[in-house]
Coordinates of C-alpha atoms in Angstrom, one line a residue:
M13 CA -47.7 -52.4 17.3
T14 CA -50.8 -52.8 19.6
W15 CA -53.1 -55.8 19.9
R16 CA -55.9 -53.8 18.2
T17 CA -53.8 -53.2 15.1
I18 CA -52.9 -57.0 15.0
V19 CA -56.5 -57.9 15.2
A20 CA -57.5 -55.4 12.5
I21 CA -54.9 -56.8 10.1
A22 CA -55.9 -60.4 10.8
V23 CA -59.6 -59.4 10.2
F24 CA -58.6 -57.6 7.0
V25 CA -56.7 -60.7 5.7
G26 CA -59.6 -63.0 6.6
V27 CA -62.1 -60.7 4.9
C28 CA -59.9 -60.5 1.8
G29 CA -59.8 -64.3 1.7
F30 CA -63.5 -64.5 2.2
I31 CA -64.1 -62.0 -0.7
A32 CA -62.0 -64.1 -3.0
Y33 CA -63.7 -67.3 -2.1
W34 CA -67.2 -65.8 -2.2
G35 CA -66.6 -64.0 -5.5
D36 CA -65.3 -67.2 -7.1
M37 CA -68.3 -69.2 -5.9
L38 CA -70.7 -66.4 -7.0
G39 CA -69.1 -66.3 -10.5
R40 CA -69.5 -70.1 -10.8
R41 CA -73.1 -70.0 -9.8
L42 CA -73.9 -67.2 -12.2
G43 CA -72.0 -68.9 -15.0
K44 CA -73.9 -72.2 -14.4
R45 CA -77.3 -70.3 -14.6
R46 CA -76.4 -68.5 -17.7
L47 CA -77.9 -65.2 -16.5
S48 CA -77.9 -62.1 -18.7
L49 CA -77.8 -58.5 -17.4
F50 CA -78.5 -55.5 -19.5
G51 CA -78.4 -57.7 -22.7
M52 CA -74.8 -58.8 -22.0
R53 CA -73.6 -62.3 -22.5
P54 CA -73.8 -64.6 -19.5
R55 CA -70.0 -64.7 -19.2
Y56 CA -69.7 -60.9 -19.0
T57 CA -72.7 -60.7 -16.8
A58 CA -71.0 -63.1 -14.4
I59 CA -67.8 -61.0 -14.5
V60 CA -69.6 -57.6 -13.9
T61 CA -71.7 -59.1 -11.1
T62 CA -68.7 -60.7 -9.4
T63 CA -66.7 -57.4 -9.7
I64 CA -69.5 -55.2 -8.3
T65 CA -70.1 -57.7 -5.5
G66 CA -66.4 -57.6 -4.6
M67 CA -66.4 -53.8 -4.6
I68 CA -69.4 -53.7 -2.3
I69 CA -67.9 -56.3 0.0
A70 CA -64.6 -54.2 0.0
I71 CA -66.5 -51.0 0.8
L72 CA -68.4 -52.8 3.6
T73 CA -65.1 -54.2 4.9
I74 CA -63.4 -50.9 4.9
S75 CA -66.4 -49.3 6.6
F76 CA -66.4 -52.0 9.3
M77 CA -62.7 -51.6 9.9
M78 CA -63.1 -47.7 10.2
I79 CA -65.9 -48.3 12.7
A80 CA -64.1 -51.0 14.7
S81 CA -60.6 -49.5 14.8
E82 CA -59.7 -45.8 15.4
Q83 CA -56.2 -46.4 14.0
A84 CA -57.7 -47.8 10.7
R85 CA -60.0 -44.9 10.4
I86 CA -57.2 -42.4 11.0
L87 CA -55.0 -44.4 8.5
I88 CA -57.7 -44.3 5.8
L89 CA -58.8 -40.7 6.3
Q90 CA -55.5 -39.0 7.3
G91 CA -52.8 -41.5 6.1
E92 CA -51.2 -39.3 3.5
K93 CA -51.2 -36.3 5.8
L94 CA -49.7 -38.4 8.6
I95 CA -47.0 -39.7 6.3
R96 CA -46.0 -36.1 5.5
Q97 CA -46.2 -35.1 9.2
N98 CA -44.1 -38.1 10.0
K99 CA -41.4 -36.9 7.6
V100 CA -41.5 -33.5 9.2
Y101 CA -41.4 -35.0 12.7
R102 CA -38.6 -37.2 11.7
K103 CA -36.6 -34.2 10.5
E104 CA -37.5 -32.3 13.8
Y105 CA -36.5 -35.4 15.7
I106 CA -33.2 -35.6 14.0
A107 CA -32.7 -31.8 14.6
A108 CA -33.7 -32.3 18.3
K109 CA -31.4 -35.3 18.6
E110 CA -28.6 -33.2 17.3
A111 CA -29.5 -30.3 19.6
I112 CA -29.6 -32.8 22.5
E113 CA -26.2 -34.1 21.5
R114 CA -24.9 -30.5 21.4
A115 CA -26.5 -29.7 24.7
T116 CA -25.0 -32.9 26.2
K117 CA -21.6 -31.8 25.0
E118 CA -22.2 -28.3 26.4
L119 CA -23.5 -29.8 29.7
T120 CA -20.3 -31.9 29.9
R121 CA -18.2 -28.8 29.2
Q122 CA -20.2 -26.8 31.9
Q123 CA -19.8 -29.7 34.3
E124 CA -16.1 -29.5 33.7
F125 CA -16.3 -25.7 34.3
V126 CA -18.3 -26.4 37.5
A127 CA -15.7 -28.9 38.7
E128 CA -13.0 -26.4 37.9
A129 CA -15.0 -23.6 39.8
R130 CA -15.5 -25.9 42.8
R131 CA -11.8 -26.6 42.8
K132 CA -11.1 -22.9 42.6
A133 CA -13.7 -22.3 45.4
E134 CA -12.1 -24.8 47.6
D135 CA -8.8 -23.1 46.9
A136 CA -10.4 -19.8 47.7
V137 CA -11.9 -21.1 51.0
K138 CA -8.4 -22.4 51.9
Q139 CA -7.0 -19.0 51.0
R140 CA -9.8 -17.3 53.0
D141 CA -9.1 -19.4 56.1
K142 CA -5.4 -18.6 55.7
L143 CA -6.3 -14.8 55.4
V144 CA -8.7 -15.0 58.4
A145 CA -5.9 -16.5 60.5
E146 CA -3.5 -13.8 59.3
I147 CA -6.2 -11.1 60.0
A148 CA -6.7 -12.6 63.5
S149 CA -3.0 -12.4 64.1
L150 CA -2.8 -8.9 62.7
R151 CA -5.8 -7.8 64.9
K152 CA -4.0 -9.2 67.9
D153 CA -0.8 -7.3 66.9
L154 CA -3.0 -4.2 66.2
K155 CA -4.6 -4.5 69.7
T156 CA -1.1 -4.7 71.2
L157 CA -0.1 -1.7 69.1
K158 CA -3.2 0.3 70.1
S159 CA -2.5 -0.5 73.8
D160 CA 1.0 0.8 73.3
L161 CA -0.3 3.8 71.4
S162 CA -2.8 4.6 74.1
R163 CA 0.0 4.3 76.7
N164 CA 2.2 6.5 74.6
R165 CA -0.6 9.0 74.0
A166 CA -1.2 9.2 77.8
E167 CA 2.4 9.7 78.4
L168 CA 2.5 12.3 75.6
E169 CA -0.6 14.1 77.1
Q170 CA 1.1 14.1 80.5
R171 CA 4.3 15.5 79.0
K172 CA 2.1 18.1 77.1
A173 CA 0.3 19.0 80.4
E174 CA 3.6 19.3 82.2
L175 CA 5.0 21.4 79.3
A176 CA 1.8 23.5 79.3
H177 CA 2.1 23.9 83.1
S178 CA 5.7 24.9 82.8
N179 CA 4.9 27.3 80.0
E180 CA 2.0 28.7 82.1
Q181 CA 4.3 29.1 85.1
L182 CA 6.9 30.8 82.9
R183 CA 4.2 33.0 81.4
Q184 CA 2.9 33.9 84.9
A185 CA 6.4 34.5 86.1
K186 CA 7.0 36.8 83.1
A187 CA 3.6 38.5 83.6
E188 CA 4.3 38.8 87.3
L189 CA 7.8 40.3 86.6
A190 CA 6.2 42.7 84.1
A191 CA 3.5 43.6 86.6
R192 CA 6.1 44.1 89.3
L193 CA 8.1 46.4 87.0
I194 CA 5.0 48.3 86.2
E195 CA 4.1 48.4 89.9
V196 CA 7.6 49.7 90.7
E197 CA 7.2 52.4 88.1
K198 CA 3.7 53.2 89.4
R199 CA 4.9 53.3 93.0
K200 CA 7.7 55.7 91.9
K201 CA 5.2 57.9 90.3
E202 CA 2.8 57.6 93.3
V203 CA 5.7 58.5 95.7
A204 CA 6.5 61.6 93.6
E205 CA 2.8 62.5 93.4
L206 CA 2.4 61.9 97.2
A207 CA 5.4 64.1 97.8
K208 CA 3.7 66.9 95.8
R209 CA 0.3 66.4 97.4
A210 CA 1.5 66.1 101.0
E211 CA 1.9 69.8 101.4
A212 CA -1.4 70.6 99.8
Y213 CA -3.0 67.8 101.9
W214 CA -1.8 69.0 105.2
G215 CA -2.7 72.5 104.1
S216 CA -6.3 71.5 103.4
L217 CA -6.6 69.2 106.4
E218 CA -8.0 72.0 108.6
A219 CA -10.6 72.9 105.9
K220 CA -11.6 69.2 105.6
G221 CA -12.0 69.0 109.3
R222 CA -14.4 71.9 109.3
Q223 CA -16.3 70.3 106.4
Y224 CA -16.6 67.0 108.2
A225 CA -17.9 68.6 111.4
A226 CA -20.5 70.4 109.4
M227 CA -21.6 67.1 107.8
R228 CA -22.0 65.5 111.2
Q229 CA -24.5 68.1 112.1
K230 CA -26.7 67.2 109.1
T231 CA -29.6 64.7 109.4
V232 CA -29.4 61.2 108.0
I233 CA -32.7 60.7 106.0
F234 CA -32.0 57.1 104.9
R235 CA -29.7 54.6 106.4
S236 CA -27.6 52.3 104.2
N237 CA -29.7 49.5 102.6
Q238 CA -33.0 51.1 103.9
E239 CA -35.9 50.5 101.6
I240 CA -37.4 53.7 100.2
V241 CA -40.2 52.3 97.9
R242 CA -41.2 49.0 96.4
K243 CA -43.4 47.8 93.5
V244 CA -44.5 44.4 92.2
V245 CA -43.8 44.1 88.5
N246 CA -45.1 41.4 86.1
C247 CA -42.3 39.7 84.2
A248 CA -44.6 39.0 81.2
D249 CA -45.1 42.8 80.6
S250 CA -43.4 44.4 77.7
K251 CA -40.0 45.9 78.2
A252 CA -41.4 49.4 77.6
N253 CA -44.0 48.9 80.3
I254 CA -41.5 47.5 82.7
R255 CA -39.2 50.5 82.1
S256 CA -42.1 52.9 82.6
Q257 CA -42.8 51.2 86.0
L258 CA -39.1 51.5 87.0
V259 CA -39.0 55.2 86.1
S260 CA -42.3 55.7 88.0
L261 CA -40.6 54.0 91.0
L262 CA -37.6 56.3 90.7
N263 CA -39.9 59.3 90.7
E264 CA -41.8 58.1 93.7
A265 CA -38.5 57.6 95.6
S266 CA -37.4 61.0 94.5
Q267 CA -40.5 62.6 95.9
R268 CA -40.1 60.9 99.2
A269 CA -36.4 61.8 99.4
E270 CA -37.0 65.4 98.5
T271 CA -39.7 65.6 101.1
L272 CA -37.1 64.5 103.7
G273 CA -34.6 67.1 102.6
A274 CA -32.6 65.5 99.8
K275 CA -31.1 67.6 97.1
V276 CA -32.4 67.4 93.5
G277 CA -29.5 66.4 91.2
E278 CA -28.7 67.1 87.6
N279 CA -31.0 64.3 86.5
G280 CA -34.0 66.2 87.8
R281 CA -34.5 63.8 90.8
A282 CA -33.5 63.8 94.4
V283 CA -32.3 60.2 93.9
E284 CA -29.5 58.9 91.6
I285 CA -28.8 55.3 90.7
Y286 CA -25.6 54.0 92.3
P287 CA -23.0 54.0 89.4
K288 CA -21.8 50.6 88.3
E289 CA -18.6 49.9 86.4
I290 CA -19.0 48.1 83.1
V291 CA -16.7 47.1 80.2
S292 CA -17.4 49.0 77.0
S293 CA -18.3 46.7 74.1
N294 CA -16.5 48.9 71.6
S295 CA -13.2 49.8 73.2
G296 CA -13.1 47.1 75.9
Q297 CA -12.3 49.8 78.5
R298 CA -14.0 50.0 81.9
R299 CA -16.4 52.8 82.5
F300 CA -19.4 53.7 84.7
A301 CA -22.8 52.9 83.3
T302 CA -25.3 55.7 82.6
E303 CA -28.7 55.8 84.3
A304 CA -30.4 54.6 81.1
E305 CA -28.0 51.6 80.9
N306 CA -28.6 50.8 84.6
I307 CA -32.4 50.8 84.0
D308 CA -32.1 48.7 80.9
A309 CA -30.1 46.1 82.7
V310 CA -32.8 45.8 85.4
V311 CA -35.5 45.7 82.7
D312 CA -33.7 42.8 80.9
E313 CA -33.3 40.9 84.2
I314 CA -37.0 41.3 85.0
S315 CA -38.2 40.3 81.5
E316 CA -36.2 37.1 81.7
G317 CA -38.0 36.0 84.8
I318 CA -41.3 34.1 85.4
G319 CA -44.3 35.4 87.4
T320 CA -43.9 38.7 89.3
V321 CA -40.9 40.4 90.9
V322 CA -40.7 42.7 93.9
V323 CA -38.7 45.6 92.8
R324 CA -37.3 47.5 95.8
L325 CA -35.4 50.8 95.7
I326 CA -33.0 51.0 98.6
S327 CA -30.5 53.5 99.8
A328 CA -27.0 52.5 98.6
D329 CA -25.4 54.4 101.5
N330 CA -26.3 56.7 104.4
A331 CA -28.3 59.5 102.7
I332 CA -27.5 62.9 104.2
E333 CA -29.9 65.9 104.2
G334 CA -29.0 68.4 101.5
E335 CA -27.4 65.8 99.2
T336 CA -28.7 63.6 96.3
T337 CA -29.6 60.1 97.6
L338 CA -27.8 57.2 96.0
V339 CA -30.1 54.3 95.4
D340 CA -30.0 50.8 93.9
F341 CA -32.5 48.3 92.6
V342 CA -33.0 45.0 94.5
L343 CA -35.1 42.3 92.9
N344 CA -36.9 39.5 94.7
Y345 CA -39.3 37.0 93.1
N346 CA -42.8 37.4 94.4
R347 CA -43.8 34.0 95.7
L348 CA -47.0 32.8 97.5
I349 CA -45.8 32.4 101.1
Y350 CA -49.0 31.6 103.0
A351 CA -52.5 30.5 101.9
P352 CA -55.5 31.6 104.0
G353 CA -55.6 29.5 107.1
D354 CA -51.9 28.5 107.2
E355 CA -50.3 28.7 110.6
V356 CA -47.5 31.2 110.8
A357 CA -46.4 30.6 114.5
S358 CA -47.8 29.8 117.9
T359 CA -46.9 30.5 121.5
I360 CA -48.2 30.0 125.1
I361 CA -49.6 33.1 126.9
N362 CA -50.9 33.0 130.6
G363 CA -54.4 34.3 130.9
N364 CA -53.9 35.0 134.6
A365 CA -51.5 37.9 133.8
S366 CA -52.6 41.5 133.6
R367 CA -53.9 42.9 130.3
G368 CA -50.7 45.0 130.0
E369 CA -48.5 41.9 130.4
I370 CA -50.7 39.9 128.0
L371 CA -50.4 42.7 125.4
G372 CA -46.7 42.9 125.9
Q373 CA -46.3 39.1 125.4
L374 CA -48.5 39.3 122.3
I375 CA -46.5 42.1 120.8
S376 CA -43.2 40.2 121.7
F377 CA -44.7 37.1 119.9
L378 CA -45.5 39.2 116.8
K379 CA -42.0 40.8 116.7
G380 CA -40.3 37.6 117.6
E381 CA -41.7 34.2 116.5
V382 CA -44.1 35.5 113.9
R383 CA -41.6 37.9 112.3
S384 CA -38.8 35.3 112.2
A385 CA -41.1 32.6 110.7
A386 CA -42.5 35.0 108.0
I387 CA -39.0 36.3 107.0
G388 CA -37.7 32.7 107.1
K389 CA -40.5 31.7 104.7
G390 CA -39.7 34.5 102.3
V391 CA -41.8 37.6 103.3
I392 CA -39.8 40.7 102.4
P393 CA -39.8 43.0 105.5
T394 CA -40.2 46.7 105.5
Y395 CA -38.0 49.1 107.6
D396 CA -39.2 52.0 109.7
E397 CA -37.2 55.3 110.2
D398 CA -35.1 53.7 112.9
G399 CA -34.2 50.7 110.7
Q400 CA -36.4 48.2 112.5
M401 CA -37.8 45.4 110.4
S402 CA -41.6 44.9 110.2
V403 CA -43.7 42.3 108.5
V404 CA -47.0 42.1 110.5
E405 CA -49.9 44.5 109.9
I406 CA -52.4 44.2 112.8
P407 CA -55.1 46.8 113.7
G408 CA -54.9 47.9 117.3
E409 CA -58.6 46.9 117.9
Q410 CA -57.7 43.3 116.9
L411 CA -54.8 43.2 119.4
L412 CA -57.0 44.5 122.2
E413 CA -59.8 42.1 121.3
T414 CA -57.3 39.2 121.4
V415 CA -56.0 40.3 124.8
D416 CA -59.5 40.3 126.2
K417 CA -60.1 36.7 124.9
I418 CA -56.9 35.5 126.4
K419 CA -57.7 37.3 129.7
S420 CA -61.2 35.8 129.8
T421 CA -59.7 32.3 129.9
G422 CA -57.9 32.9 133.2
K423 CA -55.3 30.2 132.4
P424 CA -52.4 29.5 130.1
V425 CA -53.6 29.1 126.5
E426 CA -52.0 28.4 123.1
V427 CA -52.2 31.4 120.7
R428 CA -51.9 30.4 117.1
A429 CA -51.2 33.1 114.4
I430 CA -53.1 32.1 111.2
A431 CA -52.8 33.8 107.8
K432 CA -55.9 35.8 107.2
T433 CA -55.5 36.1 103.4
Q434 CA -53.1 35.0 100.7
I435 CA -49.7 36.4 101.6
W436 CA -47.1 36.9 98.9
S437 CA -43.4 37.9 99.3
A438 CA -44.2 41.6 99.0
D439 CA -47.4 41.6 101.2
P440 CA -47.6 42.5 104.8
V441 CA -48.6 39.6 107.0
T442 CA -52.3 39.9 108.1
L443 CA -53.4 37.5 110.8
N444 CA -56.2 35.9 112.8
F445 CA -55.6 34.5 116.2
I446 CA -56.9 31.2 117.4
I447 CA -56.9 30.6 121.1
G448 CA -57.1 27.0 122.4
E449 CA -55.8 24.5 125.0
P450 CA -52.0 24.0 125.0
S451 CA -51.1 20.9 123.0

């Protein structure tokens, strides 16, 4: 109970006492005066007046209490409702209290479960630690076993290798023995065949001698490995275009060989591609490739390259007049060897010498240092009819003009051979000469 409620009750009791006192005093006074209201007797008038005055005082008292105390106002206005709600709240309180008691019991039970779970967790931790220790021990044992296994595997592999080596030696020995037996049989057959052919051989020896003497009188039109024609082919061209260029190169070589006296063969040309032995993809047997297969192989090799390729057709052997010339393709990548202004080689020539001596030294310089430097860089030389290599292409007027410049100095000078234009692998070397003081 709050202090405001105590004050309100005290005021209410005091007011009630005041009402009783004042009503009694008012009734006495009205009785003494003998007043009459609405024709009533004085006694009844005093009773009515006293009653109404008490009622007004009670109303004013209640109003004052409602204004002065919020609890009194609520009690007067909502007292019955609060009593009903209080009954409901009490029932809810009892139900909540019972629920709390049940929850407390459940909490106690759950706490017991938690305690049991913690105990089991501690047991599990102990068990885990024990298992971890066991696993560590097992891992150590496993590591030892792996080491032993690796060592055993290495020994096993070594034994397998030794066994395989022994088997291979045995197989080789068997194969060698079989080959020796086959060779013996082959030799027996060869001896028998040689015995049969000996008489015919000696009988035809004289005829072969006459044929060889006749061949020695024929002219060699191409020496072995001598270049007949060349062509620069772009690797990016289509295979059909590359093949067409190779066929054109064969035709050009055929015309040159036929001009020099070569015989036109069954393929309609005076040149024939040197036959190469290949393995048949169907039967696995070895055979000689056809001309078309040889050309296709060269086409495939060129198309797999990058840039340009110098395709040279060379004589595969000494080509004799009156016979078809055997030729072969030789491929070299066409690279940029010299840019304009690059120095090829240099030498010292004495300007006091005669013009003939200066010219001889200049020609020796071109055939010696210049040719060696250019070939060393990658220039593909050409060969004359005598088989001499040549890489430099210099007009006679330029040589004579250079001789005059050297002669005009009257002293030893340094002659530097400078690339005149871009020079690729397949190009002849064109030069300018720079004459200066020896360095």
